[in-house]
mmCIF file of C-alpha atoms in Angstrom:
data_model
loop_
_atom_site.group_PDB
_atom_site.id
_atom_site.type_symbol
_atom_site.label_atom_id
_atom_site.label_comp_id
_atom_site.label_asym_id
_atom_site.label_seq_id
_atom_site.Cartn_x
_atom_site.Cartn_y
_atom_site.Cartn_z
ATOM 1 C CA UNK A 966 119.320 189.765 -87.010
ATOM 2 C CA UNK A 967 119.711 189.544 -90.755
ATOM 3 C CA UNK A 968 120.965 186.035 -90.288
ATOM 4 C CA UNK A 969 117.524 185.227 -88.807
ATOM 5 C CA UNK A 970 115.745 186.626 -91.782
ATOM 6 C CA UNK A 971 117.569 184.834 -94.409
ATOM 7 C CA UNK A 972 117.354 181.495 -92.302
ATOM 8 C CA UNK A 973 113.436 181.656 -92.447
ATOM 9 C CA UNK A 974 112.814 182.942 -95.778
ATOM 10 C CA UNK A 975 112.764 179.452 -97.402
ATOM 11 C CA UNK A 976 110.335 178.439 -94.689
ATOM 12 C CA UNK A 977 108.016 180.971 -95.417
ATOM 13 C CA UNK A 978 108.278 180.593 -99.103
ATOM 14 C CA UNK A 979 107.545 177.071 -98.812
ATOM 15 C CA UNK A 980 104.630 177.401 -96.754
ATOM 16 C CA UNK A 981 103.070 179.978 -99.063
ATOM 17 C CA UNK A 982 103.736 177.309 -102.158
ATOM 18 C CA UNK A 983 101.855 174.633 -100.013
ATOM 19 C CA UNK A 984 98.983 176.850 -99.425
ATOM 20 C CA UNK A 985 98.715 177.861 -102.999
ATOM 21 C CA UNK A 986 98.776 173.973 -104.051
ATOM 22 C CA UNK A 987 96.184 173.321 -101.869
ATOM 23 C CA UNK A 988 93.972 176.310 -102.989
ATOM 24 C CA UNK A 989 94.500 175.020 -106.548
ATOM 25 C CA UNK A 990 93.377 171.394 -105.680
ATOM 26 C CA UNK A 991 90.257 172.561 -103.909
ATOM 27 C CA UNK A 992 87.236 171.711 -105.881
ATOM 28 C CA UNK A 993 84.906 173.372 -103.416
ATOM 29 C CA UNK A 994 81.733 171.409 -102.114
ATOM 30 C CA UNK A 995 79.683 169.332 -104.401
ATOM 31 C CA UNK A 996 77.024 170.663 -106.557
ATOM 32 C CA UNK A 997 73.389 169.398 -104.863
ATOM 33 C CA UNK A 998 71.756 166.635 -106.674
ATOM 34 C CA UNK A 999 68.937 167.582 -108.775
ATOM 35 C CA UNK A 1000 65.264 167.010 -107.312
ATOM 36 C CA UNK A 1001 61.714 167.005 -109.021
ATOM 37 C CA UNK A 1002 61.103 170.331 -106.973
ATOM 38 C CA UNK A 1003 59.592 173.050 -109.200
ATOM 39 C CA UNK A 1004 58.507 170.376 -111.819
ATOM 40 C CA UNK A 1005 55.223 168.522 -112.663
ATOM 41 C CA UNK A 1006 55.138 164.793 -113.763
ATOM 42 C CA UNK A 1007 52.697 162.151 -115.208
ATOM 43 C CA UNK A 1008 52.690 158.586 -114.709
ATOM 44 C CA UNK A 1009 53.796 156.526 -117.855
ATOM 45 C CA UNK A 1010 54.025 152.996 -116.397
ATOM 46 C CA UNK A 1011 53.029 151.397 -112.975
ATOM 47 C CA UNK A 1012 54.551 148.086 -112.075
ATOM 48 C CA UNK A 1013 52.729 146.421 -109.169
ATOM 49 C CA UNK A 1014 49.031 147.428 -108.243
ATOM 50 C CA UNK A 1015 47.637 149.719 -111.036
ATOM 51 C CA UNK A 1016 46.038 152.899 -110.301
ATOM 52 C CA UNK A 1017 42.158 152.526 -109.909
ATOM 53 C CA UNK A 1018 40.289 153.974 -112.629
ATOM 54 C CA UNK A 1019 43.491 154.009 -114.875
ATOM 55 C CA UNK A 1020 45.073 157.267 -113.731
ATOM 56 C CA UNK A 1021 47.364 158.967 -114.677
ATOM 57 C CA UNK A 1022 48.886 160.076 -111.561
ATOM 58 C CA UNK A 1023 49.865 163.698 -111.593
ATOM 59 C CA UNK A 1024 52.730 164.701 -109.067
ATOM 60 C CA UNK A 1025 53.381 168.633 -108.820
ATOM 61 C CA UNK A 1026 56.337 169.581 -106.706
ATOM 62 C CA UNK A 1027 56.492 173.288 -105.756
ATOM 63 C CA UNK A 1028 57.411 175.623 -102.571
ATOM 64 C CA UNK A 1029 58.434 172.359 -100.660
ATOM 65 C CA UNK A 1030 55.201 170.589 -101.268
ATOM 66 C CA UNK A 1031 53.545 167.814 -103.684
ATOM 67 C CA UNK A 1032 50.408 167.868 -104.964
ATOM 68 C CA UNK A 1033 49.121 164.688 -106.318
ATOM 69 C CA UNK A 1034 45.958 163.540 -108.278
ATOM 70 C CA UNK A 1035 45.131 160.202 -109.799
ATOM 71 C CA UNK A 1036 41.707 160.890 -111.138
ATOM 72 C CA UNK A 1037 39.560 161.859 -108.036
ATOM 73 C CA UNK A 1038 40.664 163.999 -105.178
ATOM 74 C CA UNK A 1039 43.722 166.257 -105.048
ATOM 75 C CA UNK A 1040 46.136 165.332 -102.118
ATOM 76 C CA UNK A 1041 48.563 167.625 -101.009
ATOM 77 C CA UNK A 1042 51.331 167.778 -98.175
ATOM 78 C CA UNK A 1043 54.958 168.927 -97.466
ATOM 79 C CA UNK A 1044 57.420 166.892 -99.136
ATOM 80 C CA UNK A 1045 61.359 166.121 -98.368
ATOM 81 C CA UNK A 1046 63.931 164.391 -100.759
ATOM 82 C CA UNK A 1047 66.184 162.948 -97.855
ATOM 83 C CA UNK A 1048 68.868 160.331 -98.969
ATOM 84 C CA UNK A 1049 66.898 159.478 -102.208
ATOM 85 C CA UNK A 1050 63.931 158.705 -100.251
ATOM 86 C CA UNK A 1051 60.594 160.873 -100.693
ATOM 87 C CA UNK A 1052 58.917 161.613 -97.353
ATOM 88 C CA UNK A 1053 55.627 163.329 -97.060
ATOM 89 C CA UNK A 1054 54.040 165.028 -93.927
ATOM 90 C CA UNK A 1055 50.597 166.105 -93.090
ATOM 91 C CA UNK A 1056 48.727 165.128 -96.416
ATOM 92 C CA UNK A 1057 45.217 166.818 -96.962
ATOM 93 C CA UNK A 1058 42.760 165.993 -99.538
ATOM 94 C CA UNK A 1059 39.705 167.593 -101.370
ATOM 95 C CA UNK A 1060 36.385 165.665 -100.624
ATOM 96 C CA UNK A 1061 34.881 165.014 -103.985
ATOM 97 C CA UNK A 1062 32.855 161.761 -104.366
ATOM 98 C CA UNK A 1063 33.869 159.964 -107.233
ATOM 99 C CA UNK A 1064 32.197 156.802 -109.039
ATOM 100 C CA UNK A 1065 33.176 153.231 -109.400
ATOM 101 C CA UNK A 1066 36.778 152.453 -109.441
ATOM 102 C CA UNK A 1067 38.089 156.170 -109.057
ATOM 103 C CA UNK A 1068 36.696 156.001 -105.708
ATOM 104 C CA UNK A 1069 39.966 153.812 -104.778
ATOM 105 C CA UNK A 1070 42.185 155.932 -106.574
ATOM 106 C CA UNK A 1071 42.886 158.364 -103.361
ATOM 107 C CA UNK A 1072 43.930 155.354 -101.367
ATOM 108 C CA UNK A 1073 46.193 154.279 -103.936
ATOM 109 C CA UNK A 1074 48.010 157.848 -103.733
ATOM 110 C CA UNK A 1075 47.871 157.870 -100.110
ATOM 111 C CA UNK A 1076 49.617 154.619 -99.830
ATOM 112 C CA UNK A 1077 52.234 155.182 -102.570
ATOM 113 C CA UNK A 1078 53.307 158.811 -100.723
ATOM 114 C CA UNK A 1079 53.190 157.349 -97.396
ATOM 115 C CA UNK A 1080 55.457 154.266 -98.164
ATOM 116 C CA UNK A 1081 58.525 156.406 -98.145
ATOM 117 C CA UNK A 1082 59.316 155.203 -101.885
ATOM 118 C CA UNK A 1083 63.013 155.862 -103.152
ATOM 119 C CA UNK A 1084 63.140 158.266 -106.069
ATOM 120 C CA UNK A 1085 65.330 158.683 -109.019
ATOM 121 C CA UNK A 1086 65.315 161.488 -111.390
ATOM 122 C CA UNK A 1087 67.054 160.814 -114.960
ATOM 123 C CA UNK A 1088 66.626 164.011 -117.035
ATOM 124 C CA UNK A 1089 62.762 164.108 -117.784
ATOM 125 C CA UNK A 1090 61.881 160.678 -115.971
ATOM 126 C CA UNK A 1091 61.052 160.256 -112.169
ATOM 127 C CA UNK A 1092 61.004 156.721 -110.914
ATOM 128 C CA UNK A 1093 59.277 156.176 -107.471
ATOM 129 C CA UNK A 1094 59.893 152.418 -105.916
ATOM 130 C CA UNK A 1095 58.661 150.878 -102.749
ATOM 131 C CA UNK A 1096 58.404 147.142 -101.814
ATOM 132 C CA UNK A 1097 55.348 146.908 -103.879
ATOM 133 C CA UNK A 1098 55.541 149.114 -106.725
ATOM 134 C CA UNK A 1099 57.573 150.926 -109.314
ATOM 135 C CA UNK A 1100 56.133 153.982 -110.801
ATOM 136 C CA UNK A 1101 57.633 155.730 -113.861
ATOM 137 C CA UNK A 1102 56.832 159.139 -114.553
ATOM 138 C CA UNK A 1103 57.492 161.866 -117.245
ATOM 139 C CA UNK A 1104 57.802 165.421 -117.014
ATOM 140 C CA UNK A 1105 54.675 167.007 -118.201
ATOM 141 C CA UNK A 1106 56.034 169.279 -120.433
ATOM 142 C CA UNK A 1107 57.607 166.323 -122.425
ATOM 143 C CA UNK A 1108 54.750 163.891 -121.869
ATOM 144 C CA UNK A 1109 51.889 166.668 -122.739
ATOM 145 C CA UNK A 1110 53.342 169.833 -124.592
ATOM 146 C CA UNK A 1111 51.413 172.953 -124.468
ATOM 147 C CA UNK A 1112 48.686 173.204 -127.204
ATOM 148 C CA UNK A 1113 48.935 176.047 -129.234
ATOM 149 C CA UNK A 1114 46.289 178.863 -128.457
ATOM 150 C CA UNK A 1115 45.473 179.179 -132.325
ATOM 151 C CA UNK A 1116 44.044 176.446 -134.296
ATOM 152 C CA UNK A 1117 43.050 174.293 -131.501
ATOM 153 C CA UNK A 1118 39.397 173.581 -130.606
ATOM 154 C CA UNK A 1119 38.917 174.639 -126.846
ATOM 155 C CA UNK A 1120 35.817 173.190 -124.956
ATOM 156 C CA UNK A 1121 34.688 174.895 -121.753
ATOM 157 C CA UNK A 1122 34.500 172.729 -118.951
ATOM 158 C CA UNK A 1123 34.664 175.366 -115.934
ATOM 159 C CA UNK A 1124 33.440 179.040 -115.104
ATOM 160 C CA UNK A 1125 35.604 181.578 -113.140
ATOM 161 C CA UNK A 1126 33.975 184.174 -111.070
ATOM 162 C CA UNK A 1127 35.160 186.686 -108.587
ATOM 163 C CA UNK A 1128 34.276 184.551 -105.938
ATOM 164 C CA UNK A 1129 34.456 181.049 -107.078
ATOM 165 C CA UNK A 1130 35.486 178.396 -109.782
ATOM 166 C CA UNK A 1131 32.503 176.676 -111.161
ATOM 167 C CA UNK A 1132 31.897 172.899 -112.451
ATOM 168 C CA UNK A 1133 28.462 171.632 -113.391
ATOM 169 C CA UNK A 1134 26.531 169.129 -115.444
ATOM 170 C CA UNK A 1135 24.893 172.003 -117.493
ATOM 171 C CA UNK A 1136 28.290 172.939 -118.797
ATOM 172 C CA UNK A 1137 29.117 169.402 -119.809
ATOM 173 C CA UNK A 1138 25.732 169.207 -121.510
ATOM 174 C CA UNK A 1139 26.208 172.555 -123.392
ATOM 175 C CA UNK A 1140 29.887 171.993 -124.206
ATOM 176 C CA UNK A 1141 30.603 175.456 -125.280
ATOM 177 C CA UNK A 1142 33.445 175.661 -127.823
ATOM 178 C CA UNK A 1143 36.100 178.227 -128.851
ATOM 179 C CA UNK A 1144 38.369 178.347 -131.938
ATOM 180 C CA UNK A 1145 40.725 181.159 -132.515
ATOM 181 C CA UNK A 1146 42.197 180.680 -136.144
ATOM 182 C CA UNK A 1147 45.508 181.652 -137.312
ATOM 183 C CA UNK A 1148 44.238 185.048 -138.819
ATOM 184 C CA UNK A 1149 42.281 185.934 -135.491
ATOM 185 C CA UNK A 1150 39.027 184.706 -136.798
ATOM 186 C CA UNK A 1151 36.696 183.273 -134.045
ATOM 187 C CA UNK A 1152 34.206 180.546 -134.184
ATOM 188 C CA UNK A 1153 32.387 178.144 -131.801
ATOM 189 C CA UNK A 1154 29.508 177.877 -129.536
ATOM 190 C CA UNK A 1155 28.427 179.790 -126.374
ATOM 191 C CA UNK A 1156 26.499 176.847 -125.296
ATOM 192 C CA UNK A 1157 23.172 177.427 -127.119
ATOM 193 C CA UNK A 1158 24.164 180.159 -129.887
ATOM 194 C CA UNK A 1159 27.133 180.217 -132.619
ATOM 195 C CA UNK A 1160 30.123 182.563 -131.917
ATOM 196 C CA UNK A 1161 31.572 184.769 -134.794
ATOM 197 C CA UNK A 1162 33.853 187.436 -134.522
ATOM 198 C CA UNK A 1163 37.668 188.264 -134.210
ATOM 199 C CA UNK A 1164 40.424 188.102 -131.616
ATOM 200 C CA UNK A 1165 43.606 189.955 -131.289
ATOM 201 C CA UNK A 1166 46.359 188.257 -129.407
ATOM 202 C CA UNK A 1167 49.465 190.153 -128.037
ATOM 203 C CA UNK A 1168 52.093 189.201 -125.552
ATOM 204 C CA UNK A 1169 51.748 190.206 -122.102
ATOM 205 C CA UNK A 1170 53.302 189.676 -118.616
ATOM 206 C CA UNK A 1171 51.382 187.007 -117.342
ATOM 207 C CA UNK A 1172 50.279 185.423 -120.410
ATOM 208 C CA UNK A 1173 49.121 186.412 -123.725
ATOM 209 C CA UNK A 1174 46.530 189.028 -123.972
ATOM 210 C CA UNK A 1175 43.760 188.170 -126.059
ATOM 211 C CA UNK A 1176 40.819 191.001 -126.904
ATOM 212 C CA UNK A 1177 37.602 189.452 -128.171
ATOM 213 C CA UNK A 1178 35.201 191.256 -130.511
ATOM 214 C CA UNK A 1179 32.432 188.505 -130.987
ATOM 215 C CA UNK A 1180 28.706 188.332 -131.950
ATOM 216 C CA UNK A 1181 26.232 185.328 -131.598
ATOM 217 C CA UNK A 1182 23.037 184.200 -133.523
ATOM 218 C CA UNK A 1183 19.828 184.629 -131.563
ATOM 219 C CA UNK A 1184 18.300 181.246 -130.526
ATOM 220 C CA UNK A 1185 16.547 180.471 -127.431
ATOM 221 C CA UNK A 1186 17.771 177.302 -125.087
ATOM 222 C CA UNK A 1187 16.542 176.017 -121.929
ATOM 223 C CA UNK A 1188 17.086 178.290 -118.908
ATOM 224 C CA UNK A 1189 20.015 176.118 -117.545
ATOM 225 C CA UNK A 1190 21.752 176.423 -120.934
ATOM 226 C CA UNK A 1191 21.291 180.131 -121.307
ATOM 227 C CA UNK A 1192 22.618 180.734 -118.124
ATOM 228 C CA UNK A 1193 25.921 178.985 -119.121
ATOM 229 C CA UNK A 1194 25.908 180.941 -122.088
ATOM 230 C CA UNK A 1195 25.667 184.265 -120.441
ATOM 231 C CA UNK A 1196 28.653 183.406 -118.245
ATOM 232 C CA UNK A 1197 30.556 182.350 -121.196
ATOM 233 C CA UNK A 1198 29.818 185.706 -123.121
ATOM 234 C CA UNK A 1199 30.696 187.688 -119.929
ATOM 235 C CA UNK A 1200 34.072 185.886 -119.823
ATOM 236 C CA UNK A 1201 34.673 186.615 -123.440
ATOM 237 C CA UNK A 1202 33.693 190.216 -123.351
ATOM 238 C CA UNK A 1203 36.740 192.384 -124.248
ATOM 239 C CA UNK A 1204 40.382 191.844 -123.004
ATOM 240 C CA UNK A 1205 41.346 188.576 -121.105
ATOM 241 C CA UNK A 1206 44.791 186.832 -120.085
ATOM 242 C CA UNK A 1207 45.330 183.539 -121.554
ATOM 243 C CA UNK A 1208 47.551 180.924 -120.150
ATOM 244 C CA UNK A 1209 48.024 177.429 -121.394
ATOM 245 C CA UNK A 1210 49.356 174.328 -119.333
ATOM 246 C CA UNK A 1211 49.446 171.226 -121.606
ATOM 247 C CA UNK A 1212 45.744 170.823 -122.910
ATOM 248 C CA UNK A 1213 44.211 173.286 -120.579
ATOM 249 C CA UNK A 1214 43.563 177.024 -121.414
ATOM 250 C CA UNK A 1215 42.583 179.121 -118.885
ATOM 251 C CA UNK A 1216 41.135 182.807 -119.642
ATOM 252 C CA UNK A 1217 40.728 185.477 -117.047
ATOM 253 C CA UNK A 1218 39.011 188.445 -118.101
ATOM 254 C CA UNK A 1219 39.748 191.990 -116.731
ATOM 255 C CA UNK A 1220 36.110 192.118 -115.408
ATOM 256 C CA UNK A 1221 36.717 189.089 -112.971
ATOM 257 C CA UNK A 1222 35.260 186.506 -115.041
ATOM 258 C CA UNK A 1223 36.850 183.521 -116.984
ATOM 259 C CA UNK A 1224 36.916 180.164 -118.449
ATOM 260 C CA UNK A 1225 38.842 176.959 -117.980
ATOM 261 C CA UNK A 1226 38.956 174.954 -121.206
ATOM 262 C CA UNK A 1227 40.540 171.595 -122.472
ATOM 263 C CA UNK A 1228 41.760 170.862 -125.949
ATOM 264 C CA UNK A 1229 39.484 168.496 -127.922
#
């Protein structure tokens, strides 16, 4: 009995050594290749058919979906990145009428995305290629870094209400502006009257907290301009949450109203 134990001990030790060697050489499964998911890209170059209206093409990848815009409507749908091929399903679009060449931008986007282009991600550069085109895009944070809240002249282009996000010709004509200086001084225009006052900026959980204390001159303007001004002042009355994405500032007031502004 003892002879058998002595005889098989080397075999057991050898098996253990082989298992240890095998475990040491096992590098485990390869890390999955990085995809564009969770990032937003802007086109910087198009080889082949150009974007009608000039673009640029914006591609936002989030939650298994792609959202695309080339200057007219916003198109979105499910997206996968199988074998370096970008595939989309069930694309849907907003239905805004666009003038001139921009009217063909949606068809250009739809054709590109449905062509099952190959994709390549090299750092901050994404390249899409099909038989007709090569589209080079750059990460939006690199192509258009966030503008600073202070010292930038912001122009209102939209109103946020508790029920809707409003764009109108009256807003574009009134061109309300907002400037917050480094020392917190506020200047600009509410659409008709000049703005003056101060703003206190503090860190917040969802963005910077900006508390306005403002006054205006007392001129009267056409009714449509005064309507815009009333909405702007309501949005800037008290504490707001400010978020910046590239050259777009969004202010949301605790009272449910807000503004979207672009950097001049």
